[in-house]
PDB file of C-alpha atoms in Angstrom:
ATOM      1  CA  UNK A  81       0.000   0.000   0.000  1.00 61.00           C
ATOM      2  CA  UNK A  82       1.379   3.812  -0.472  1.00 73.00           C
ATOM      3  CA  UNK A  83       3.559   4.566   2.061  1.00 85.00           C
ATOM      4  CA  UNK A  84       2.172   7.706   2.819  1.00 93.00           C
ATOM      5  CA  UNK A  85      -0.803   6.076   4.421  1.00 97.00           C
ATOM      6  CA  UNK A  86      -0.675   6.600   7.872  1.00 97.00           C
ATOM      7  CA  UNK A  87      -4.505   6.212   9.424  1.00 98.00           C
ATOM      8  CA  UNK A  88      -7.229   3.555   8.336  1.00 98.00           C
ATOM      9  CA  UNK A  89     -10.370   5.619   8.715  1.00 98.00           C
ATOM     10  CA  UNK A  90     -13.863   3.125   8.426  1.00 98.00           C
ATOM     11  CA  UNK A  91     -17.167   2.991   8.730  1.00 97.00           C
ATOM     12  CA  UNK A  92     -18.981   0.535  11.369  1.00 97.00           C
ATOM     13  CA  UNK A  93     -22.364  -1.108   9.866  1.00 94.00           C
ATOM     14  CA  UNK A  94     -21.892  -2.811   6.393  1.00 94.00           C
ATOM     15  CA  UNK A  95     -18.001  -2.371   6.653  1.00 97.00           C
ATOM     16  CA  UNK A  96     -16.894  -4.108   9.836  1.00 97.00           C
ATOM     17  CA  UNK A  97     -19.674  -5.821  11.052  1.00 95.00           C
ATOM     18  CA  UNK A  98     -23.505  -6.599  10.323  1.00 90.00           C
ATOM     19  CA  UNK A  99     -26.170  -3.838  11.027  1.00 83.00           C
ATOM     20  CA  UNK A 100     -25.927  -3.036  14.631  1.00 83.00           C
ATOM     21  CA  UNK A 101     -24.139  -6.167  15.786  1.00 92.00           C
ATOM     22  CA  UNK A 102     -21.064  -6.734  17.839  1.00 95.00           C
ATOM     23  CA  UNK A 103     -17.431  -6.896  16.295  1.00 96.00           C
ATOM     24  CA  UNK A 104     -16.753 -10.804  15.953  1.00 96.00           C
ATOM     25  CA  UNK A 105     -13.270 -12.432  17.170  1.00 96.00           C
ATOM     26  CA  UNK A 106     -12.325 -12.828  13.341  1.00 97.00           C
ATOM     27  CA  UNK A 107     -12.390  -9.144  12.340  1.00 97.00           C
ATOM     28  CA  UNK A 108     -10.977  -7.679  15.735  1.00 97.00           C
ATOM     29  CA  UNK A 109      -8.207  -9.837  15.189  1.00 98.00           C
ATOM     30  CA  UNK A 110      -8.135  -7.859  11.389  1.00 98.00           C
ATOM     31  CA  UNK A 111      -7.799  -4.752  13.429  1.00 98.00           C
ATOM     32  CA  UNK A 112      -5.311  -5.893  15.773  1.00 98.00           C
ATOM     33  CA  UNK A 113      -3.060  -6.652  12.502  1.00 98.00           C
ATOM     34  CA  UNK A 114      -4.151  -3.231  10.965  1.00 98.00           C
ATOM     35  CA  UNK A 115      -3.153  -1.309  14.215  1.00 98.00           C
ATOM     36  CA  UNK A 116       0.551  -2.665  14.042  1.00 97.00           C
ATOM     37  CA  UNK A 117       1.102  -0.242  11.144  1.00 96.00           C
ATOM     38  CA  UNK A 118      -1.449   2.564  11.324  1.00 98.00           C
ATOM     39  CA  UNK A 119      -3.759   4.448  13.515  1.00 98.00           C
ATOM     40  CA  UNK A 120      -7.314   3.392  13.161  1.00 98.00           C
ATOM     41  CA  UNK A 121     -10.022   6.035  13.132  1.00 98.00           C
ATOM     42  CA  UNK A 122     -13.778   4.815  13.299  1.00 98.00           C
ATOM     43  CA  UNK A 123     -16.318   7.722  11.510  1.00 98.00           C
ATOM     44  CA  UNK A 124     -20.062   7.145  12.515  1.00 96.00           C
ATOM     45  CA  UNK A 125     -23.026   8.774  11.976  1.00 94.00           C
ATOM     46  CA  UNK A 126     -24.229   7.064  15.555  1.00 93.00           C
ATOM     47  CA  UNK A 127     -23.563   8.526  18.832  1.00 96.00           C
ATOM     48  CA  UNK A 128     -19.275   7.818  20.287  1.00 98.00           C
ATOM     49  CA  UNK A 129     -21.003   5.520  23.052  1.00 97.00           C
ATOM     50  CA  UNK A 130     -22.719   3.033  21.012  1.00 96.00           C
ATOM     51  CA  UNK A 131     -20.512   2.484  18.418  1.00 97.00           C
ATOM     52  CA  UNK A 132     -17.669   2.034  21.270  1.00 98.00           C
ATOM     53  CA  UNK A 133     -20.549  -0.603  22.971  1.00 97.00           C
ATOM     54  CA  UNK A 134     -21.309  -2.042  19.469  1.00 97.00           C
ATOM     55  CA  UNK A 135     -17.410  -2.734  19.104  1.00 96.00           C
ATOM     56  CA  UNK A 136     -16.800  -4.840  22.463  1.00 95.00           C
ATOM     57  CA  UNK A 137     -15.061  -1.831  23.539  1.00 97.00           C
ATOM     58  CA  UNK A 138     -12.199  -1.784  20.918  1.00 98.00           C
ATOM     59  CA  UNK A 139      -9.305   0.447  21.644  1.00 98.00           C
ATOM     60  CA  UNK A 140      -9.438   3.342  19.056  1.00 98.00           C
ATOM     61  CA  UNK A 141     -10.384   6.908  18.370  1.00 98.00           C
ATOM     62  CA  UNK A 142     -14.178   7.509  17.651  1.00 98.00           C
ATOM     63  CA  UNK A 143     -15.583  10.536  15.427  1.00 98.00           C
ATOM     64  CA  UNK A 144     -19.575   9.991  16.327  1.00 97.00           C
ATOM     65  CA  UNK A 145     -22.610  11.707  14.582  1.00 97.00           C
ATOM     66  CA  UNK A 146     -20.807  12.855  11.487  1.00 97.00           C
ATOM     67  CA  UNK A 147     -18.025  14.803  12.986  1.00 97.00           C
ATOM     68  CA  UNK A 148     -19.975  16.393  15.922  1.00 98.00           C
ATOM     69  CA  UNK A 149     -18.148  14.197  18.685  1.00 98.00           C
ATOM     70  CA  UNK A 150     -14.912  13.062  18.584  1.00 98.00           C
ATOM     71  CA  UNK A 151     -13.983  10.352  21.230  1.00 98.00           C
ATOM     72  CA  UNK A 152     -10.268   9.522  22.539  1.00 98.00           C
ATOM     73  CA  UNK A 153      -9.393   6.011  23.179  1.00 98.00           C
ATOM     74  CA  UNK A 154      -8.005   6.158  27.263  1.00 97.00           C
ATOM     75  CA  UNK A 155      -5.675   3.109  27.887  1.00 95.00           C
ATOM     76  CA  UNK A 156      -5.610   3.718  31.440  1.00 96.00           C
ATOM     77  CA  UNK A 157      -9.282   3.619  31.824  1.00 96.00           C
ATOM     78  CA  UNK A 158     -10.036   1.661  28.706  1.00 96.00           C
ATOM     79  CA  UNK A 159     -12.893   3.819  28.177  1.00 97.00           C
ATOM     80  CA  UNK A 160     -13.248   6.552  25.432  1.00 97.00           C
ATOM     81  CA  UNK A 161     -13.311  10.254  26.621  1.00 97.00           C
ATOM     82  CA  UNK A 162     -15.248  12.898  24.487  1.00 97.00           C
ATOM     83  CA  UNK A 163     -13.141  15.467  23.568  1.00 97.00           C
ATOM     84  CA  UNK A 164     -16.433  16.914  21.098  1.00 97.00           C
ATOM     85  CA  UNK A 165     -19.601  17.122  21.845  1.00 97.00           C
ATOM     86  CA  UNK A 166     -21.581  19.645  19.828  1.00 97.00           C
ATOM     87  CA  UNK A 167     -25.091  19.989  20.159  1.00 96.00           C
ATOM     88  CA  UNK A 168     -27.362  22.662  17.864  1.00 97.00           C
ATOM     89  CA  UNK A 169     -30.502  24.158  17.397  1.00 96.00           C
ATOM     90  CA  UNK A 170     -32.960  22.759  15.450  1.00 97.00           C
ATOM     91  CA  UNK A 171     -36.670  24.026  14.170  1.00 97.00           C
ATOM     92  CA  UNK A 172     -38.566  21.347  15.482  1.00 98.00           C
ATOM     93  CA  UNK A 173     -42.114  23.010  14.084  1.00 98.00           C
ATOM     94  CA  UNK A 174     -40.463  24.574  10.744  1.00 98.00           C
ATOM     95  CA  UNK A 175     -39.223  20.427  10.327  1.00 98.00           C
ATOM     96  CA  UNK A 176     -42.485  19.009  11.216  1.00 98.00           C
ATOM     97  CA  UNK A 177     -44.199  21.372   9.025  1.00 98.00           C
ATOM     98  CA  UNK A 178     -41.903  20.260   5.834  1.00 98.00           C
ATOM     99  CA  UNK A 179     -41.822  16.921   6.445  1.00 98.00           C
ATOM    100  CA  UNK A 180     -45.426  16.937   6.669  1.00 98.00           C
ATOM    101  CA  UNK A 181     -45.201  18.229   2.938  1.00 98.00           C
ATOM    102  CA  UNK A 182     -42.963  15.715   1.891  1.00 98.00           C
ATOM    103  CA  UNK A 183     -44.946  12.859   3.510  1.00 98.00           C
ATOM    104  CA  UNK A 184     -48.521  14.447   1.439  1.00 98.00           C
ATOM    105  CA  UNK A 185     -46.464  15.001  -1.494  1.00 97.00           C
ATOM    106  CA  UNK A 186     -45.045  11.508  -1.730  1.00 97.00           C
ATOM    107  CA  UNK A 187     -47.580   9.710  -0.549  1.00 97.00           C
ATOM    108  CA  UNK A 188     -46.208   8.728   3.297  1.00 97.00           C
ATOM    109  CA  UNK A 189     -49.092   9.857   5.201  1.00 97.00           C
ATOM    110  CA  UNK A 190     -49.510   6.739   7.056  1.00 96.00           C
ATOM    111  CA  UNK A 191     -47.093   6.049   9.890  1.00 97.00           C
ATOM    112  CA  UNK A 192     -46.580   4.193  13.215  1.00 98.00           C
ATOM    113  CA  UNK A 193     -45.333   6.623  15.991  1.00 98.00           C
ATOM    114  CA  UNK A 194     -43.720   9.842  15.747  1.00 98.00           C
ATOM    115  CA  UNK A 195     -43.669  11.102  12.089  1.00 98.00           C
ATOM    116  CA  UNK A 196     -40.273  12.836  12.803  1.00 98.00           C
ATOM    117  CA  UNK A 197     -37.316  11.624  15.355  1.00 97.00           C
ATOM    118  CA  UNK A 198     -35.465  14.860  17.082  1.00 98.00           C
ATOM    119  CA  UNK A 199     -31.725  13.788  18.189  1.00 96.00           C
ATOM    120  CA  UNK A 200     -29.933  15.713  21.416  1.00 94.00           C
ATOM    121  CA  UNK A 201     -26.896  16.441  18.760  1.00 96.00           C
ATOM    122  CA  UNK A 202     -29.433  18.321  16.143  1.00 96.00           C
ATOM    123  CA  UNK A 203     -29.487  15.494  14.304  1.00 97.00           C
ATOM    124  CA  UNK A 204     -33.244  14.346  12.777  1.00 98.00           C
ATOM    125  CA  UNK A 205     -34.136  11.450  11.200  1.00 97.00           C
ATOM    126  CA  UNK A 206     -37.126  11.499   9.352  1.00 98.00           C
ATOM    127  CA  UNK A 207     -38.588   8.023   9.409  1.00 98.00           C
ATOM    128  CA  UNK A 208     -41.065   7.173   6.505  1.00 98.00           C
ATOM    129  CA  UNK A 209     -43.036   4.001   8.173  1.00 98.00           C
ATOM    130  CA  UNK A 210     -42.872   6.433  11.549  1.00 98.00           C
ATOM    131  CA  UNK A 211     -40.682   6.173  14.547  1.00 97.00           C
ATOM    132  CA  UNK A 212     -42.931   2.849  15.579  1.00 97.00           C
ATOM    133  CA  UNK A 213     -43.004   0.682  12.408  1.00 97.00           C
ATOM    134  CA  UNK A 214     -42.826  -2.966  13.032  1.00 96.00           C
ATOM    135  CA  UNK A 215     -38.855  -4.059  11.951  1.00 93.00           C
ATOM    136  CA  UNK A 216     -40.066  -6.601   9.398  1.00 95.00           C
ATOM    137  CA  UNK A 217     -42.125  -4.023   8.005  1.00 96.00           C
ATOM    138  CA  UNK A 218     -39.392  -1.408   7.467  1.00 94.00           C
ATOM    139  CA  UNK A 219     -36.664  -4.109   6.022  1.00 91.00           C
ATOM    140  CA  UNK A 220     -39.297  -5.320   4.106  1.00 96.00           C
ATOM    141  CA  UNK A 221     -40.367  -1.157   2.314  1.00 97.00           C
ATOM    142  CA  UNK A 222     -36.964  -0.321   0.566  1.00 96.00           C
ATOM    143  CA  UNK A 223     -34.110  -3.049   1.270  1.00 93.00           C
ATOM    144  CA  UNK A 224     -32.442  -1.482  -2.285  1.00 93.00           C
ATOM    145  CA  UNK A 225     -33.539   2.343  -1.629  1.00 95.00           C
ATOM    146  CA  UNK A 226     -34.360   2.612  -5.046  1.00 96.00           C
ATOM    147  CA  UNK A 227     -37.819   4.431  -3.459  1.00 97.00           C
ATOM    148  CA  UNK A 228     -35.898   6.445  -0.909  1.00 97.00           C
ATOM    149  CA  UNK A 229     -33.209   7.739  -3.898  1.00 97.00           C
ATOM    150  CA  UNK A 230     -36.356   8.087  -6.221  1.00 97.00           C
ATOM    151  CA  UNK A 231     -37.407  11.275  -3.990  1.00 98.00           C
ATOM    152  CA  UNK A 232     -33.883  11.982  -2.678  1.00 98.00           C
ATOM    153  CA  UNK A 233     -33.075  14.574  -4.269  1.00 98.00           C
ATOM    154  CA  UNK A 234     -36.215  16.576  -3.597  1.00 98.00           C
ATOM    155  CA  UNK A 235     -35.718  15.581  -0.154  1.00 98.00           C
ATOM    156  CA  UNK A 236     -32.429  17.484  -0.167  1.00 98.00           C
ATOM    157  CA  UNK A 237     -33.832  20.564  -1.476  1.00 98.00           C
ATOM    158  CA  UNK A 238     -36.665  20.697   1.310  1.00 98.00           C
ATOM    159  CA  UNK A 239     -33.950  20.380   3.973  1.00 98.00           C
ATOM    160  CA  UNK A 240     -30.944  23.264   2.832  1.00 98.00           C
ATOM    161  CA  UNK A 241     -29.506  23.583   5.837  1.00 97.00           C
ATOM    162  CA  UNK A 242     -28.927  19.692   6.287  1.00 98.00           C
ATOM    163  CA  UNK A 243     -27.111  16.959   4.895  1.00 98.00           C
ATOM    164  CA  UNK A 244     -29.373  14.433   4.092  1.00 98.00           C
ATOM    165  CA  UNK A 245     -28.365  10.735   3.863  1.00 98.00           C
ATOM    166  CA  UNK A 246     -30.545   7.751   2.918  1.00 97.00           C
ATOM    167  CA  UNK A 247     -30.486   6.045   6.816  1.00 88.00           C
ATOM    168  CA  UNK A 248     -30.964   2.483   7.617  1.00 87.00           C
ATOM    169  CA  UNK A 249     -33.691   0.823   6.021  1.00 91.00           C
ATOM    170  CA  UNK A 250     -36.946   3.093   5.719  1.00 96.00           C
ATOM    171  CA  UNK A 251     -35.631   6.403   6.536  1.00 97.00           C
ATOM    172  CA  UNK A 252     -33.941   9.907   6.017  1.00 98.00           C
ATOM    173  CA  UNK A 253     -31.261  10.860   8.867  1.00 97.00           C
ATOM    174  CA  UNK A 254     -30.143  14.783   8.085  1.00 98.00           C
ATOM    175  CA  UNK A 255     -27.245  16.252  10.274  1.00 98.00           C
ATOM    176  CA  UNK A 256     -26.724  20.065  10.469  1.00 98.00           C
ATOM    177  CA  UNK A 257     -24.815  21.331   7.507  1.00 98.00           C
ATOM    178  CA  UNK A 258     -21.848  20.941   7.169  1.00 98.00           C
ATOM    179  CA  UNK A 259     -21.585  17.881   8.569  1.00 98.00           C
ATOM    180  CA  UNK A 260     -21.044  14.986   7.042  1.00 98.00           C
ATOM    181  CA  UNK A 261     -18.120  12.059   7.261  1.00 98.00           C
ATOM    182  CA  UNK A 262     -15.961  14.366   4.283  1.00 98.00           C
ATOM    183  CA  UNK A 263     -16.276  17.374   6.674  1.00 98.00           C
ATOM    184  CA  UNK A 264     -15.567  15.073   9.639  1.00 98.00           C
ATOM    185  CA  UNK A 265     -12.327  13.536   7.851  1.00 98.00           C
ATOM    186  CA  UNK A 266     -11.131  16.607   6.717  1.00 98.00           C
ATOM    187  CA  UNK A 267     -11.423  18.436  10.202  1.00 98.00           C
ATOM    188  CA  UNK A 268      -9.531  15.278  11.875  1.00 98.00           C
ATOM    189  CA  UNK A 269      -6.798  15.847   9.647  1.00 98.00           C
ATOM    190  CA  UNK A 270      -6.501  20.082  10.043  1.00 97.00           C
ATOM    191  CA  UNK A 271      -6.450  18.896  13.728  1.00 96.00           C
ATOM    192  CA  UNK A 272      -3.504  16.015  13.695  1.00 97.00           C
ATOM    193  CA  UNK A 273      -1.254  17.969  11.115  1.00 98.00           C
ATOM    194  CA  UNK A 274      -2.180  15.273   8.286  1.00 98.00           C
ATOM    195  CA  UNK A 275      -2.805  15.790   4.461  1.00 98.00           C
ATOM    196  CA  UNK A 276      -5.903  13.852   2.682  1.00 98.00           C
ATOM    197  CA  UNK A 277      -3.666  11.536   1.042  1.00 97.00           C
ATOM    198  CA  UNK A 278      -2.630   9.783   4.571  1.00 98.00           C
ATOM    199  CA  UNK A 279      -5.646   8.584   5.131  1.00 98.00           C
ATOM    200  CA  UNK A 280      -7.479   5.845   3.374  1.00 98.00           C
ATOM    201  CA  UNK A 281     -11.261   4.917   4.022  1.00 98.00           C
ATOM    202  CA  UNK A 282     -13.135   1.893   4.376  1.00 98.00           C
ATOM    203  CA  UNK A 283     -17.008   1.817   3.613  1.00 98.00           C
ATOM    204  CA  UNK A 284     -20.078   0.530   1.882  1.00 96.00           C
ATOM    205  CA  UNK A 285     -22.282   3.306   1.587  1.00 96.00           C
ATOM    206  CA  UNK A 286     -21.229   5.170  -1.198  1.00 97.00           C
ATOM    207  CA  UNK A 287     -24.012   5.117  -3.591  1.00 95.00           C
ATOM    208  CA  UNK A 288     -26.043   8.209  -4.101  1.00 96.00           C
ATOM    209  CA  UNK A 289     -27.278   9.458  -0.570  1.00 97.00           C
ATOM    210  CA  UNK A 290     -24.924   7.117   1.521  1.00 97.00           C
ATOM    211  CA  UNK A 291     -23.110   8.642   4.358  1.00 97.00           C
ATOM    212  CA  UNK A 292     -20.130   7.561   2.803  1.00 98.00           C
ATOM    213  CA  UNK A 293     -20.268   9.082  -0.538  1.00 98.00           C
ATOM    214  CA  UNK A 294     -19.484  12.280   0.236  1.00 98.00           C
ATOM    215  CA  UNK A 295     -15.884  10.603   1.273  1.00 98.00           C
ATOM    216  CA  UNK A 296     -16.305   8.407  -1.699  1.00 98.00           C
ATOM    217  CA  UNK A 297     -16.625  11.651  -4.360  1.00 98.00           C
ATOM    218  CA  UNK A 298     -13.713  13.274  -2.628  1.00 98.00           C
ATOM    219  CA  UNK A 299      -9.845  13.638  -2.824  1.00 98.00           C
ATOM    220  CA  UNK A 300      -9.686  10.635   0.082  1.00 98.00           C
ATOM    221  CA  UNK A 301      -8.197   7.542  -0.412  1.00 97.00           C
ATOM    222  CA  UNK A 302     -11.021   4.956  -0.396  1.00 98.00           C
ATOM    223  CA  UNK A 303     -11.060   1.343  -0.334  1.00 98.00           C
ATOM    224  CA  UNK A 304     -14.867  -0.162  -1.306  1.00 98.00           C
ATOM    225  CA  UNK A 305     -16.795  -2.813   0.558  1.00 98.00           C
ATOM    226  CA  UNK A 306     -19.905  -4.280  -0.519  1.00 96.00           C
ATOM    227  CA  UNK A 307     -20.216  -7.187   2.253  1.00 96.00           C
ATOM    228  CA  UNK A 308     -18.820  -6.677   5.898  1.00 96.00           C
ATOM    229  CA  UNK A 309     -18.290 -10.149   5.740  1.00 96.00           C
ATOM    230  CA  UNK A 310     -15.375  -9.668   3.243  1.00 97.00           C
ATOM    231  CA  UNK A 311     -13.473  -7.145   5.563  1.00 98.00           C
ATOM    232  CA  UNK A 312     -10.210  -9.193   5.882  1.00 97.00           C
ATOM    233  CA  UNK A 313      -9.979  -9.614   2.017  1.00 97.00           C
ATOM    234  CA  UNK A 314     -11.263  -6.121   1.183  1.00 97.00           C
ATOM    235  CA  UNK A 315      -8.058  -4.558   3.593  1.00 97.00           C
ATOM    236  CA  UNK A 316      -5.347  -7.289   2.385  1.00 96.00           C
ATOM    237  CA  UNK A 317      -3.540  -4.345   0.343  1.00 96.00           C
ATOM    238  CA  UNK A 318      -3.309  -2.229   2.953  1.00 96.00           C
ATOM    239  CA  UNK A 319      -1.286  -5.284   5.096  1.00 95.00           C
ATOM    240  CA  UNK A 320       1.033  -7.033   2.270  1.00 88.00           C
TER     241      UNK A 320
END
């Protein structure tokens, strides 16, 4: 791999392990090997603690909800310290309101729950089977996101002052602009003194609306995954 790679940056769900399950023995051992030559950086658009819980408390750095937390790995307590944790306004009636127009102008008028989900960090999601839809139902509505990508561009247009990302597997999430896994990248390296060419990324969501397209499009390194499952094989170059 180039030698002037110096941090393996990576996304969590799809990359490393399944949708919102633990880190298995086989690919923390892939990490272990990885971390012998460079510093690994995890970039979520979830919250520092739960992706820390979600990997069995693996010792690295943690950027959380698209660059607005930023975690430090402490050896001594084995715990990860937050070092960022940025939390802004948000227009919780001017939101409703235009999600309410998307949902009559698309047809989503029928939910379970809450028709929009509010985050502490600013963060919204905007959920189109509502906050309460049964789980079979929602991987069941859009498990390519061809509807989602269908209407996301008009999505983006009714929310300027987000980033909008097609989320899981019936939903919107938006994070305050300009936030969004590029932005987060490019601050981390401003802050450690790095250029974009020392750091490579690892993720699968890099089709149009993914989180990690915007990373994907840019000036980054990248290294493609299409099935967690194939981590070890997918990060090979980076160990012969």
């Amino acid at each position: 791999m180039d030698h002037r790679i110096k941090v393996v940056a990576m996304d969590l769900d799809g990359t490393l392990t399944q949708h919102k399950t633990p880190l298995s023995p086989e690919h923390r051992a892939v990490l272990d090997a990885l971390s012998q030559r460079y510093t690994l950086l995890m970039v979520g658009a979830g919250q520092v603690g739960r992706i820390f819980a979600q990997m069995e408390q693996y010792p690295l750095d943690i950027i959380g909800n698209y660059g607005m937390q930023y975690g430090v790995y402490d050896e001594r307590t084995k715990t990860v310290r937050l070092e960022k944790d940025l939390s802004l306004p948000c227009d919780r009636e001017a939101v409703e309101q235009t999600v309410k127009t998307l949902r009559e102008r698309f047809g989503y008028t029928a939910y379970d729950g809450e028709s929009v989900e509010f985050h502490p960090s600013g963060c919204v999601t905007f959920p189109l089977l509502g906050t309460k839809a049964k789980a079979e139902d929602k991987l069941a509505f859009d498990p390519d996101r061809a509807k989602r990508r269908l209407i996301y561009r008009e999505v983006c247009e009714a929310f300027p002052d987000y980033c909008v990302f097609v989320g899981g597997s019936s939903s919107f999430d938006m994070a305050p602009k300009p936030y969004d896994k590029y932005h987060a990248l490019d601050s981390y390296c401003r802050e450690q003194g790095l250029s974009h060419e020392n750091v490579v990324y690892i993720g699968d969501d890099y089709g149009l609306g993914g989180n990690d397209e915007a990373v994907y499009r840019s000036d980054f390194p990248y290294l493609t995954i299409d099935d967690y499952r194939r981590f070890r094989e997918t990060v090979q170059v980076l160990l012969a």
